[in-house]
mmCIF file of C-alpha atoms in Angstrom:
data_model
loop_
_atom_site.group_PDB
_atom_site.id
_atom_site.type_symbol
_atom_site.label_atom_id
_atom_site.label_comp_id
_atom_site.label_asym_id
_atom_site.label_seq_id
_atom_site.Cartn_x
_atom_site.Cartn_y
_atom_site.Cartn_z
ATOM 1 C CA MET T 1 0.000 0.000 0.000
ATOM 2 C CA LYS T 2 0.981 3.600 -0.467
ATOM 3 C CA LYS T 3 2.085 5.269 2.757
ATOM 4 C CA LEU T 4 0.618 8.513 4.134
ATOM 5 C CA LEU T 5 1.853 10.608 7.051
ATOM 6 C CA TRP T 6 -0.935 12.650 8.656
ATOM 7 C CA ILE T 7 0.362 15.492 10.828
ATOM 8 C CA VAL T 8 -2.228 16.964 13.196
ATOM 9 C CA ASN T 9 -2.006 20.161 15.262
ATOM 10 C CA PRO T 10 -4.497 19.512 18.111
ATOM 11 C CA HIS T 11 -4.574 23.170 19.191
ATOM 12 C CA ALA T 12 -5.486 24.866 15.903
ATOM 13 C CA GLY T 13 -8.826 26.537 15.268
ATOM 14 C CA ARG T 14 -12.058 25.911 17.148
ATOM 15 C CA GLY T 15 -12.008 22.151 17.469
ATOM 16 C CA ALA T 16 -12.509 21.647 13.737
ATOM 17 C CA LEU T 17 -11.217 18.073 13.948
ATOM 18 C CA SER T 18 -13.309 17.071 16.946
ATOM 19 C CA GLY T 19 -15.030 13.770 16.181
ATOM 20 C CA LYS T 20 -13.667 13.710 12.609
ATOM 21 C CA VAL T 21 -10.346 11.928 12.991
ATOM 22 C CA ILE T 22 -11.707 8.439 12.296
ATOM 23 C CA PRO T 23 -13.751 9.585 9.247
ATOM 24 C CA CYS T 24 -10.616 11.240 7.839
ATOM 25 C CA ILE T 25 -8.526 8.109 8.331
ATOM 26 C CA ASN T 26 -11.295 6.145 6.620
ATOM 27 C CA VAL T 27 -11.129 8.510 3.618
ATOM 28 C CA PHE T 28 -7.349 8.074 3.441
ATOM 29 C CA GLN T 29 -7.586 4.281 3.636
ATOM 30 C CA GLN T 30 -10.282 4.121 0.990
ATOM 31 C CA ALA T 31 -7.907 6.042 -1.280
ATOM 32 C CA GLY T 32 -5.397 3.217 -0.863
ATOM 33 C CA TYR T 33 -3.115 4.624 1.835
ATOM 34 C CA ASP T 34 -1.598 3.016 4.913
ATOM 35 C CA VAL T 35 -1.925 5.873 7.434
ATOM 36 C CA THR T 36 0.521 6.989 10.112
ATOM 37 C CA VAL T 37 -0.800 9.724 12.439
ATOM 38 C CA TYR T 38 1.547 12.159 14.187
ATOM 39 C CA VAL T 39 0.262 14.738 16.707
ATOM 40 C CA THR T 40 2.551 17.771 16.955
ATOM 41 C CA GLN T 41 4.174 18.313 20.335
ATOM 42 C CA GLY T 42 5.070 21.989 20.023
ATOM 43 C CA ALA T 43 6.429 24.733 17.788
ATOM 44 C CA GLN T 44 8.564 23.555 14.829
ATOM 45 C CA ASP T 45 7.833 19.904 15.638
ATOM 46 C CA ALA T 46 6.034 19.448 12.305
ATOM 47 C CA THR T 47 9.100 20.757 10.471
ATOM 48 C CA ARG T 48 11.372 18.255 12.192
ATOM 49 C CA VAL T 49 9.087 15.280 11.572
ATOM 50 C CA VAL T 50 8.655 16.055 7.874
ATOM 51 C CA ARG T 51 12.360 16.714 7.348
ATOM 52 C CA GLU T 52 13.316 13.423 9.020
ATOM 53 C CA ARG T 53 10.531 11.159 7.726
ATOM 54 C CA ALA T 54 9.385 12.432 4.313
ATOM 55 C CA LEU T 55 11.515 9.836 2.545
ATOM 56 C CA ALA T 56 9.340 7.025 3.959
ATOM 57 C CA PHE T 57 5.992 8.326 2.663
ATOM 58 C CA ASP T 58 4.201 8.730 -0.659
ATOM 59 C CA ARG T 59 2.058 11.603 0.572
ATOM 60 C CA ILE T 60 1.956 13.953 3.554
ATOM 61 C CA VAL T 61 -1.237 15.547 4.871
ATOM 62 C CA CYS T 62 -1.354 18.197 7.570
ATOM 63 C CA ALA T 63 -4.312 19.397 9.614
ATOM 64 C CA GLY T 64 -4.061 22.775 11.315
ATOM 65 C CA GLY T 65 -3.852 26.464 10.532
ATOM 66 C CA ASP T 66 -1.617 28.421 8.171
ATOM 67 C CA GLY T 67 1.211 28.231 10.727
ATOM 68 C CA THR T 68 1.100 24.433 10.795
ATOM 69 C CA LEU T 69 1.086 24.325 7.010
ATOM 70 C CA SER T 70 4.097 26.636 6.926
ATOM 71 C CA GLU T 71 6.019 24.344 9.286
ATOM 72 C CA VAL T 72 5.280 21.324 7.095
ATOM 73 C CA VAL T 73 6.319 23.200 3.937
ATOM 74 C CA THR T 74 9.590 24.150 5.658
ATOM 75 C CA GLY T 75 10.205 20.497 6.463
ATOM 76 C CA LEU T 76 9.652 19.568 2.819
ATOM 77 C CA MET T 77 12.022 22.284 1.612
ATOM 78 C CA GLU T 78 14.688 20.906 3.966
ATOM 79 C CA SER T 79 14.035 17.290 2.979
ATOM 80 C CA PRO T 80 15.896 15.378 0.245
ATOM 81 C CA VAL T 81 12.507 14.361 -1.225
ATOM 82 C CA ARG T 82 9.203 16.229 -1.445
ATOM 83 C CA PRO T 83 6.129 13.992 -1.668
ATOM 84 C CA PRO T 84 2.813 15.713 -2.546
ATOM 85 C CA LEU T 85 1.237 17.655 0.312
ATOM 86 C CA GLY T 86 -2.438 17.646 1.270
ATOM 87 C CA TYR T 87 -3.942 20.239 3.614
ATOM 88 C CA ILE T 88 -6.966 20.010 5.907
ATOM 89 C CA PRO T 89 -7.645 23.605 7.093
ATOM 90 C CA ALA T 90 -8.380 23.729 10.826
ATOM 91 C CA GLY T 91 -7.189 27.225 11.746
ATOM 92 C CA THR T 92 -8.896 30.609 12.064
ATOM 93 C CA THR T 93 -8.516 32.264 8.641
ATOM 94 C CA ASN T 94 -6.944 29.511 6.499
ATOM 95 C CA ASP T 95 -5.884 31.925 3.759
ATOM 96 C CA PHE T 96 -4.032 29.416 1.661
ATOM 97 C CA ALA T 97 -6.904 26.930 1.729
ATOM 98 C CA LEU T 98 -9.051 29.566 0.026
ATOM 99 C CA THR T 99 -6.351 30.076 -2.566
ATOM 100 C CA LEU T 100 -6.184 26.341 -3.306
ATOM 101 C CA ASN T 101 -9.983 25.881 -3.440
ATOM 102 C CA ILE T 102 -9.910 23.508 -0.475
ATOM 103 C CA PRO T 103 -13.338 23.191 1.226
ATOM 104 C CA ARG T 104 -13.778 24.011 4.914
ATOM 105 C CA SER T 105 -15.646 20.753 5.492
ATOM 106 C CA VAL T 106 -13.104 18.414 7.081
ATOM 107 C CA PRO T 107 -14.253 15.215 5.302
ATOM 108 C CA GLU T 108 -14.336 17.017 1.950
ATOM 109 C CA ALA T 109 -10.892 18.508 2.585
ATOM 110 C CA ALA T 110 -9.595 15.027 3.469
ATOM 111 C CA ALA T 111 -10.821 13.737 0.107
ATOM 112 C CA VAL T 112 -9.054 16.591 -1.684
ATOM 113 C CA ALA T 113 -5.865 15.908 0.311
ATOM 114 C CA VAL T 114 -5.551 12.416 -1.189
ATOM 115 C CA GLY T 115 -6.947 13.365 -4.589
ATOM 116 C CA ASN T 116 -5.195 13.498 -7.931
ATOM 117 C CA HIS T 117 -5.382 17.274 -8.545
ATOM 118 C CA LEU T 118 -1.701 18.054 -7.930
ATOM 119 C CA HIS T 119 -0.055 21.415 -8.552
ATOM 120 C CA ALA T 120 3.567 22.474 -8.017
ATOM 121 C CA LEU T 121 3.563 25.971 -6.470
ATOM 122 C CA ASP T 122 6.051 28.655 -5.472
ATOM 123 C CA ILE T 123 7.609 28.732 -1.998
ATOM 124 C CA GLY T 124 9.480 31.668 -0.461
ATOM 125 C CA ARG T 125 12.553 32.008 1.711
ATOM 126 C CA PHE T 126 12.927 34.859 4.198
ATOM 127 C CA ASN T 127 16.628 35.077 5.128
ATOM 128 C CA ASP T 128 17.185 31.507 6.394
ATOM 129 C CA ARG T 129 13.501 30.605 6.920
ATOM 130 C CA TYR T 130 10.902 29.346 4.456
ATOM 131 C CA PHE T 131 7.338 30.608 4.200
ATOM 132 C CA ASN T 132 4.326 29.539 2.230
ATOM 133 C CA TYR T 133 2.409 32.580 1.013
ATOM 134 C CA ILE T 134 3.176 35.856 2.834
ATOM 135 C CA ALA T 135 5.908 37.808 4.601
ATOM 136 C CA ALA T 136 4.804 41.159 6.020
ATOM 137 C CA PHE T 137 5.732 43.962 8.409
ATOM 138 C CA GLY T 138 4.042 46.979 9.934
ATOM 139 C CA LEU T 139 0.432 47.904 10.655
ATOM 140 C CA PHE T 140 -1.667 44.956 11.914
ATOM 141 C CA THR T 141 0.966 42.330 11.088
ATOM 142 C CA GLU T 142 1.615 41.645 14.765
ATOM 143 C CA VAL T 143 -2.060 40.939 15.306
ATOM 144 C CA SER T 144 -2.041 37.428 13.839
ATOM 145 C CA TYR T 145 0.644 36.112 16.180
ATOM 146 C CA ALA T 146 -0.111 38.375 19.174
ATOM 147 C CA THR T 147 -3.803 37.461 19.392
ATOM 148 C CA PRO T 148 -4.231 34.725 22.036
ATOM 149 C CA GLN T 149 -5.242 31.354 20.595
ATOM 150 C CA GLN T 150 -8.226 31.192 22.948
ATOM 151 C CA THR T 151 -9.477 34.538 21.606
ATOM 152 C CA LYS T 152 -9.103 33.265 18.033
ATOM 153 C CA ASN T 153 -11.013 30.104 18.907
ATOM 154 C CA VAL T 154 -13.906 32.043 20.468
ATOM 155 C CA PHE T 155 -14.235 34.979 18.084
ATOM 156 C CA GLY T 156 -12.767 33.592 14.871
ATOM 157 C CA ARG T 157 -11.676 36.174 12.284
ATOM 158 C CA ALA T 158 -13.221 38.987 14.357
ATOM 159 C CA ALA T 159 -10.468 38.394 16.920
ATOM 160 C CA TYR T 160 -7.926 39.971 14.573
ATOM 161 C CA PHE T 161 -9.977 43.156 14.388
ATOM 162 C CA LEU T 162 -10.502 43.240 18.160
ATOM 163 C CA GLU T 163 -6.745 43.167 18.671
ATOM 164 C CA GLY T 164 -5.949 45.368 15.681
ATOM 165 C CA VAL T 165 -8.112 48.276 16.769
ATOM 166 C CA LYS T 166 -5.902 48.635 19.840
ATOM 167 C CA SER T 167 -2.928 49.603 17.672
ATOM 168 C CA LEU T 168 -4.556 52.222 15.446
ATOM 169 C CA ALA T 169 -3.525 55.074 17.719
ATOM 170 C CA ASN T 170 0.137 54.087 17.437
ATOM 171 C CA ILE T 171 0.831 53.587 13.754
ATOM 172 C CA LYS T 172 4.583 53.185 13.396
ATOM 173 C CA GLU T 173 6.615 54.349 10.404
ATOM 174 C CA TYR T 174 9.653 52.387 9.218
ATOM 175 C CA HIS T 175 12.420 53.941 7.140
ATOM 176 C CA ILE T 176 13.458 51.183 4.724
ATOM 177 C CA ARG T 177 15.567 50.779 1.596
ATOM 178 C CA VAL T 178 13.853 48.380 -0.805
ATOM 179 C CA GLN T 179 15.819 46.868 -3.657
ATOM 180 C CA SER T 180 14.873 44.467 -6.469
ATOM 181 C CA ASP T 181 15.608 44.154 -10.171
ATOM 182 C CA GLU T 182 12.387 46.050 -10.865
ATOM 183 C CA VAL T 183 12.520 48.913 -8.341
ATOM 184 C CA SER T 184 14.736 50.759 -5.906
ATOM 185 C CA ILE T 185 12.912 52.724 -3.192
ATOM 186 C CA GLU T 186 14.047 54.375 0.019
ATOM 187 C CA ASP T 187 11.211 55.864 2.064
ATOM 188 C CA GLY T 188 9.000 55.568 5.110
ATOM 189 C CA PHE T 189 6.359 52.831 5.188
ATOM 190 C CA ILE T 190 3.686 51.783 7.655
ATOM 191 C CA TYR T 191 3.062 48.394 6.061
ATOM 192 C CA GLY T 192 4.658 46.067 3.571
ATOM 193 C CA MET T 193 3.918 42.589 2.293
ATOM 194 C CA VAL T 194 5.429 40.112 -0.127
ATOM 195 C CA SER T 195 2.744 37.568 -0.981
ATOM 196 C CA ASN T 196 1.625 34.747 -3.248
ATOM 197 C CA SER T 197 -2.046 34.283 -2.349
ATOM 198 C CA VAL T 198 -5.465 35.469 -3.464
ATOM 199 C CA SER T 199 -6.480 35.815 0.203
ATOM 200 C CA VAL T 200 -4.646 37.681 2.972
ATOM 201 C CA GLY T 201 -6.132 37.776 6.474
ATOM 202 C CA GLY T 202 -9.318 36.214 5.112
ATOM 203 C CA PHE T 203 -9.827 38.969 2.543
ATOM 204 C CA LYS T 204 -9.125 39.224 -1.174
ATOM 205 C CA ALA T 205 -5.577 40.306 -1.872
ATOM 206 C CA ILE T 206 -4.616 43.261 -4.044
ATOM 207 C CA GLU T 207 -5.503 42.438 -7.675
ATOM 208 C CA PRO T 208 -6.402 38.772 -6.955
ATOM 209 C CA ASP T 209 -7.051 38.119 -10.651
ATOM 210 C CA ARG T 210 -3.365 38.751 -11.380
ATOM 211 C CA VAL T 211 -2.002 36.377 -8.747
ATOM 212 C CA VAL T 212 -0.315 33.374 -10.384
ATOM 213 C CA LEU T 213 0.869 30.780 -7.889
ATOM 214 C CA ASP T 214 3.634 29.192 -9.974
ATOM 215 C CA ASP T 215 5.174 32.011 -12.000
ATOM 216 C CA GLY T 216 8.174 32.612 -9.733
ATOM 217 C CA LEU T 217 6.943 36.117 -8.872
ATOM 218 C CA TYR T 218 5.637 37.679 -5.682
ATOM 219 C CA GLU T 219 3.173 40.555 -5.333
ATOM 220 C CA VAL T 220 4.816 43.337 -3.313
ATOM 221 C CA LEU T 221 2.736 46.033 -1.597
ATOM 222 C CA LEU T 222 4.323 48.943 0.307
ATOM 223 C CA VAL T 223 2.083 51.435 2.094
ATOM 224 C CA TYR T 224 3.175 55.029 2.702
ATOM 225 C CA PRO T 225 2.351 56.857 5.969
ATOM 226 C CA VAL T 226 -1.007 58.570 6.504
ATOM 227 C CA GLU T 227 -1.326 61.968 8.165
ATOM 228 C CA ASN T 228 -4.843 61.834 9.569
ATOM 229 C CA PRO T 229 -7.913 59.556 9.982
ATOM 230 C CA MET T 230 -9.359 60.746 6.667
ATOM 231 C CA GLU T 231 -6.232 59.634 4.772
ATOM 232 C CA LEU T 232 -6.381 56.323 6.602
ATOM 233 C CA GLN T 233 -9.944 55.841 5.368
ATOM 234 C CA TRP T 234 -8.912 56.671 1.804
ATOM 235 C CA LEU T 235 -6.074 54.170 2.100
ATOM 236 C CA VAL T 236 -8.441 51.451 3.290
ATOM 237 C CA ASN T 237 -10.772 52.236 0.373
ATOM 238 C CA ASP T 238 -7.875 51.926 -2.088
ATOM 239 C CA LEU T 239 -6.938 48.548 -0.630
ATOM 240 C CA LEU T 240 -10.503 47.219 -0.665
ATOM 241 C CA THR T 241 -11.077 48.363 -4.257
ATOM 242 C CA HIS T 242 -7.669 47.028 -5.411
ATOM 243 C CA ASN T 243 -6.649 50.453 -6.652
ATOM 244 C CA THR T 244 -3.015 49.709 -7.487
ATOM 245 C CA ALA T 245 -2.665 53.102 -9.183
ATOM 246 C CA SER T 246 -3.085 54.860 -5.833
ATOM 247 C CA SER T 247 -0.254 57.157 -4.781
ATOM 248 C CA ARG T 248 -0.693 55.882 -1.227
ATOM 249 C CA PHE T 249 1.276 52.730 -1.920
ATOM 250 C CA ALA T 250 3.800 51.109 -4.245
ATOM 251 C CA TYR T 251 2.824 47.844 -5.928
ATOM 252 C CA PHE T 252 4.994 45.641 -8.143
ATOM 253 C CA ARG T 253 6.011 42.019 -8.775
ATOM 254 C CA THR T 254 9.412 40.405 -8.304
ATOM 255 C CA SER T 255 11.214 37.118 -7.670
ATOM 256 C CA HIS T 256 13.883 38.508 -5.340
ATOM 257 C CA ILE T 257 13.842 41.506 -3.015
ATOM 258 C CA THR T 258 15.780 42.930 -0.076
ATOM 259 C CA PHE T 259 14.705 45.257 2.747
ATOM 260 C CA ASP T 260 17.230 47.243 4.793
ATOM 261 C CA ALA T 261 15.878 49.273 7.719
ATOM 262 C CA ASP T 262 17.429 51.770 10.110
ATOM 263 C CA GLY T 263 16.480 49.509 13.019
ATOM 264 C CA ALA T 264 15.043 46.078 13.712
ATOM 265 C CA VAL T 265 11.669 45.491 12.054
ATOM 266 C CA GLN T 266 9.274 42.772 13.191
ATOM 267 C CA TRP T 267 8.003 40.490 10.430
ATOM 268 C CA THR T 268 5.245 37.927 10.263
ATOM 269 C CA LEU T 269 5.550 34.808 8.098
ATOM 270 C CA ASP T 270 2.292 33.025 7.244
ATOM 271 C CA GLY T 271 0.658 34.578 10.294
ATOM 272 C CA GLU T 272 3.406 33.592 12.729
ATOM 273 C CA PHE T 273 6.174 35.717 14.257
ATOM 274 C CA GLY T 274 9.078 35.775 11.806
ATOM 275 C CA GLY T 275 11.615 37.662 13.894
ATOM 276 C CA ALA T 276 12.884 41.249 14.205
ATOM 277 C CA VAL T 277 15.620 42.042 11.666
ATOM 278 C CA GLN T 278 17.290 45.015 10.011
ATOM 279 C CA HIS T 279 18.025 43.126 6.804
ATOM 280 C CA ALA T 280 15.517 40.861 5.070
ATOM 281 C CA GLU T 281 16.183 38.998 1.849
ATOM 282 C CA ILE T 282 13.223 37.253 0.209
ATOM 283 C CA THR T 283 13.642 34.750 -2.626
ATOM 284 C CA ASN T 284 10.983 32.911 -4.628
ATOM 285 C CA PHE T 285 11.566 29.201 -5.354
ATOM 286 C CA SER T 286 9.316 28.525 -8.304
ATOM 287 C CA ARG T 287 7.147 25.370 -8.265
ATOM 288 C CA ALA T 288 9.058 23.950 -5.296
ATOM 289 C CA VAL T 289 6.306 22.020 -3.462
ATOM 290 C CA THR T 290 3.443 20.008 -4.989
ATOM 291 C CA PHE T 291 0.042 20.517 -3.338
ATOM 292 C CA ALA T 292 -3.168 18.524 -3.574
ATOM 293 C CA THR T 293 -5.822 21.111 -4.469
ATOM 294 C CA GLY T 294 -9.537 21.387 -5.045
ATOM 295 C CA LYS T 295 -10.973 21.878 -8.502
ATOM 296 C CA ALA T 296 -10.938 25.500 -9.623
ATOM 297 C CA PRO T 297 -14.407 27.071 -9.966
ATOM 298 C CA GLU T 298 -15.676 27.137 -13.546
ATOM 299 C CA THR T 299 -15.779 30.927 -13.345
ATOM 300 C CA ASP T 300 -12.081 31.077 -12.452
ATOM 301 C CA LYS T 301 -10.310 32.557 -15.480
ATOM 302 C CA LYS T 302 -6.889 31.460 -14.255
ATOM 303 C CA PRO T 303 -6.787 27.745 -13.354
ATOM 304 C CA LEU T 304 -4.053 26.383 -11.135
ATOM 305 C CA PRO T 305 -0.955 25.149 -12.965
ATOM 306 C CA GLU T 306 -0.330 21.582 -14.009
ATOM 307 C CA PRO T 307 2.124 19.592 -11.848
ATOM 308 C CA THR T 308 5.822 19.429 -12.591
ATOM 309 C CA GLU T 309 8.691 17.593 -10.970
ATOM 310 C CA ASN T 310 9.934 19.331 -7.817
ATOM 311 C CA LYS T 311 13.097 21.309 -8.268
ATOM 312 C CA GLU T 312 15.919 21.085 -5.775
ATOM 313 C CA GLU T 313 17.469 24.327 -4.612
#
């Protein structure tokens, strides 16, 4: 039989897996897999297990939030082999699950995780760490990792807003030198993100119709400071309407970019704390990990890419 490693984060989300473990295992077995279940024991445990054991399995499936998925992806990037990866979303926002058309229903997601719709997608590296779909700094970015898990479990996505409102009165400006082949900017910014997802924080990303998950390019958004509440409202309107021509931010696409700040800047990677650094180098590894995905909606004008063999670094 084919072998499957199922990695489960028991603390993610609002008990999404409660009472559904056996049905999921049944789905995996019916798909022809001999299933090994591993329950994560703490931070970075999923990375270690995947790095050390990926060679023994034909497929890996993880159940948890975006942070758990990021740990598993890191393990695959550090492994000598990269079997296809299935994802059962059990977190609060599950941004990447939306991008990959994975249903929120656990049994349906389990079926997708062992399905034959496989797509090799881009993975990023932030200095010496890997991330799945977003690296960001500035306004609101600390909310995802600073919000207590219990608050997330009780209030869901609203928890991010409850925590975020507390920081509005203290918007911080960062003086940063940004360099890529496409642009060179030195200015003050209150927010910046490098992403590869149609959903960020549970909301549609800037120009979601232009996001291509396997083209080796990231979408970069840099937001300039606002002077008063009215300008902040205009900025929010520009973001919600995907107005990339707005003078309130810089928007471009690149495969490699560096950020050099006057002082340490805190970053978030896939919703988890990514460290405080003065220098950040972000590189896109095109089509590095193969994901099991849901079928794209018929109205989707840009279907997910066909699978290719994984490329080593």
